Coordinates of N, CA and C in Angstrom, one line a residue:
X1 N 2.1 -2.4 21.1 CA 2.3 -3.1 20.2 C 1.2 -4.0 19.8
X2 N 0.8 -3.8 18.6 CA -0.8 -4.4 18.3 C -0.4 -6.1 18.5
X3 N 0.5 -6.7 17.9 CA 0.9 -8.1 17.9 C 0.4 -8.4 19.6
X4 N 0.8 -8.1 20.2 CA 0.9 -8.3 21.9 C -0.3 -8.4 22.5
X5 N -1.1 -7.3 21.6 CA -2.8 -6.8 22.4 C -3.7 -7.7 21.6
X6 N -3.6 -8.2 20.5 CA -4.8 -8.9 20.0 C -4.0 -10.7 19.5
X7 N -2.6 -10.7 19.7 CA -2.5 -12.4 19.6 C -3.8 -13.3 19.7
X8 N -4.4 -13.2 21.1 CA -5.1 -14.5 21.4 C -6.4 -14.6 20.6
X9 N -6.6 -13.5 19.7 CA -7.7 -13.2 19.0 C -7.5 -13.8 17.5
X10 N -6.1 -14.4 17.3 CA -6.0 -14.7 15.9 C -6.7 -16.0 15.6
X11 N -6.8 -16.4 16.9 CA -7.5 -18.0 16.4 C -9.0 -18.2 16.4
X12 N -9.5 -16.4 16.3 CA -11.0 -16.5 16.6 C -11.2 -15.6 14.7
X13 N -10.1 -15.5 14.1 CA -10.1 -14.8 13.1 C -10.9 -13.5 13.1
X14 N -10.7 -12.7 14.4 CA -10.9 -11.7 14.3 C -10.2 -10.3 13.8
X15 N -9.1 -10.8 13.6 CA -7.8 -10.2 13.0 C -8.2 -9.5 11.9
X16 N -9.3 -10.0 10.9 CA -9.9 -9.7 9.4 C -10.7 -8.4 9.5
X17 N -10.0 -7.7 8.2 CA -10.7 -6.4 8.1 C -9.9 -5.4 7.5
X18 N -10.5 -4.2 7.8 CA -9.4 -3.0 7.3 C -8.6 -2.7 8.3
X19 N -7.1 -2.2 7.7 CA -6.1 -1.9 8.4 C -5.0 -0.6 7.3
X20 N -4.3 -0.1 8.2 CA -3.6 0.7 7.7 C -2.1 0.5 7.7
X21 N -1.0 0.6 6.8 CA 0.4 0.8 7.1 C 0.8 1.7 7.8
X22 N 1.7 1.5 8.6 CA 1.7 2.4 9.7 C 3.7 1.8 10.2
X23 N 4.1 2.6 10.6 CA 5.4 2.6 11.2 C 6.5 2.3 10.2
X24 N 6.5 2.6 9.0 CA 7.4 2.6 7.9 C 8.4 3.7 8.1
X25 N 9.9 3.6 8.2 CA 10.6 4.8 8.8 C 11.2 5.8 7.6
X26 N 11.0 7.1 7.6 CA 11.3 7.8 6.9 C 10.4 7.9 5.3
X27 N 11.3 8.0 4.1 CA 10.8 7.7 2.6 C 10.6 6.5 2.3
X28 N 11.2 5.2 3.6 CA 10.7 4.2 3.1 C 9.3 3.3 2.8
X29 N 9.2 2.6 2.1 CA 7.8 2.2 2.2 C 7.6 0.7 2.6
X30 N 6.5 -0.2 2.8 CA 6.3 -1.2 3.5 C 6.2 -2.3 1.8
X31 N 6.9 -3.5 1.8 CA 7.2 -4.0 0.4 C 5.9 -5.1 0.8
X32 N 5.2 -5.2 -0.4 CA 4.1 -5.9 -0.5 C 4.9 -7.2 -1.4
X33 N 4.7 -8.6 -1.2 CA 5.6 -8.9 -1.6 C 4.3 -10.2 -2.6
X34 N 5.0 -11.3 -3.5 CA 4.1 -12.1 -4.0 C 4.0 -13.4 -3.1
X35 N 4.4 -13.6 -1.9 CA 4.4 -14.4 -1.1 C 4.7 -14.3 0.5
X36 N 4.4 -15.2 1.5 CA 4.5 -14.7 2.8 C 6.0 -15.0 3.1
X37 N 7.3 -14.3 3.0 CA 8.5 -14.0 3.1 C 9.3 -13.3 2.3
X38 N 10.7 -12.9 2.9 CA 11.6 -11.8 2.2 C 12.1 -12.1 1.0
X39 N 11.9 -13.8 0.6 CA 12.7 -14.3 -0.9 C 11.5 -14.2 -1.9
X40 N 10.2 -13.6 -1.9 CA 9.6 -13.4 -2.7 C 9.4 -12.2 -3.4
X41 N 9.3 -12.1 -4.6 CA 9.5 -11.2 -5.3 C 8.5 -9.7 -4.8
X42 N 9.1 -8.3 -4.8 CA 8.2 -7.4 -4.1 C 7.5 -7.0 -5.5
X43 N 5.9 -6.4 -5.3 CA 5.1 -6.4 -6.1 C 4.8 -4.6 -5.9
X44 N 4.9 -4.3 -5.1 CA 5.0 -3.0 -4.8 C 5.3 -2.3 -3.4
X45 N 5.6 -1.3 -3.3 CA 6.2 -0.2 -2.0 C 5.0 0.5 -1.5
X46 N 4.6 0.2 -0.2 CA 3.0 0.8 0.3 C 3.5 2.0 1.4
X47 N 3.6 3.3 0.9 CA 3.7 4.6 2.4 C 3.1 4.2 3.2
X48 N 3.2 4.6 4.8 CA 2.4 4.7 5.7 C 0.9 5.6 5.1
X49 N 0.1 4.8 6.0 CA -1.3 5.5 5.8 C -2.1 4.7 4.5
X50 N -1.3 3.8 3.9 CA -1.9 3.1 2.7 C -3.1 2.3 3.5
X51 N -4.3 2.3 2.8 CA -5.4 1.6 3.5 C -5.0 -0.2 2.7
X52 N -5.4 -1.0 3.7 CA -5.4 -2.4 3.2 C -6.3 -3.3 3.9
X53 N -6.7 -4.4 2.9 CA -7.9 -5.3 3.6 C -7.1 -6.6 3.8
X54 N -7.1 -7.1 5.1 CA -6.5 -8.4 5.5 C -7.3 -9.3 5.5
X55 N -6.7 -10.5 4.7 CA -7.6 -11.8 4.3 C -7.3 -12.4 5.3
X56 N -6.0 -13.4 5.7 CA -5.2 -13.8 6.3 C -3.9 -13.9 7.1
X57 N -3.7 -14.6 7.9 CA -2.5 -14.5 8.2 C -1.5 -15.6 8.5
X58 N -0.5 -15.9 8.4 CA 0.5 -16.9 8.7 C 1.9 -16.7 9.6
X59 N 2.1 -17.4 10.5 CA 3.4 -17.3 11.1 C 4.5 -18.3 9.9
X60 N 5.6 -17.5 9.8 CA 6.6 -18.0 9.3 C 7.8 -17.9 9.9
X61 N 8.4 -18.5 10.4 CA 9.7 -18.2 11.2 C 9.2 -17.2 12.4
X62 N 9.7 -16.3 12.5 CA 9.6 -15.1 13.7 C 8.4 -14.2 13.0
X63 N 8.1 -14.2 11.7 CA 7.4 -13.2 11.2 C 6.3 -13.2 10.7
X64 N 4.9 -12.4 11.0 CA 3.4 -13.2 10.9 C 3.2 -12.4 9.5
X65 N 2.8 -12.9 8.2 CA 2.5 -12.6 7.2 C 1.3 -12.3 7.3
X66 N 0.8 -11.0 6.1 CA -1.0 -11.6 6.2 C -0.9 -11.2 4.4
X67 N -1.8 -11.8 4.0 CA -2.5 -12.0 2.7 C -3.0 -10.6 2.8
X68 N -2.7 -9.3 1.7 CA -3.8 -8.7 2.0 C -4.6 -8.0 0.5
X69 N -5.0 -7.3 0.1 CA -5.2 -6.7 -1.0 C -5.8 -5.0 -0.5
X70 N -5.3 -4.6 -1.8 CA -5.4 -2.7 -1.6 C -6.6 -2.0 -1.4
X71 N -7.2 -1.3 -0.7 CA -8.4 -1.1 -0.3 C -9.1 -0.4 -1.6
X72 N -8.1 0.5 -2.4 CA -8.6 1.4 -3.3 C -8.3 0.5 -4.6
X73 N -7.6 -0.8 -4.8 CA -7.1 -1.1 -5.5 C -7.5 -2.8 -5.2
X74 N -8.7 -3.5 -5.5 CA -8.9 -5.0 -4.7 C -8.2 -5.8 -5.5
X75 N -7.7 -5.9 -6.8 CA -7.3 -6.4 -7.7 C -5.7 -6.8 -7.2
X76 N -5.1 -5.7 -6.5 CA -3.7 -6.0 -6.1 C -3.6 -6.6 -5.1
X77 N -2.7 -7.8 -5.1 CA -2.9 -8.5 -3.5 C -1.8 -9.0 -3.3
X78 N -1.2 -9.2 -2.0 CA 0.2 -9.6 -2.0 C 0.0 -10.0 -0.6
X79 N 1.4 -10.2 -0.1 CA 1.5 -10.3 1.6 C 2.6 -9.0 2.1
X80 N 2.1 -9.1 3.4 CA 3.2 -8.0 4.3 C 3.3 -8.2 5.6
X81 N 4.0 -8.1 6.3 CA 4.6 -8.2 7.4 C 3.4 -7.5 8.1
X82 N 2.8 -8.2 9.2 CA 1.9 -7.9 10.4 C 2.4 -6.6 11.0
X83 N 3.8 -6.6 11.4 CA 4.5 -5.8 12.0 C 4.3 -4.0 11.5
X84 N 3.6 -4.1 10.3 CA 3.5 -2.7 10.1 C 1.9 -2.4 9.9
X85 N 0.8 -3.2 10.4 CA -0.3 -2.9 10.1 C -1.0 -2.4 11.5
X86 N -2.0 -1.7 11.5 CA -2.6 -1.1 12.5 C -4.1 -1.1 12.3
X87 N -4.5 -1.3 13.1 CA -6.2 -1.7 12.6 C -7.3 -0.1 12.6
X88 N -7.7 0.0 11.2 CA -8.7 1.3 11.5 C -9.9 1.6 12.3

């Protein structure tokens, strides 16, 4: 699991960069939200393979939420769960 393998690196900001959405089951999509939590409005659904740029991440409860922008539409920004991202 990615979180366990790079968790110590979070303190050094080495997690910033290009990632892709992965691990979303079936026809479902990863929900990009307006803020770091499930209580925020869903902006858009992202299918597996969507390339994103991670700006920062923060731990909210049991979930690490990352502020992202889409690689192909940099103006579209929001938050997703770290558990569904893998480094490119």
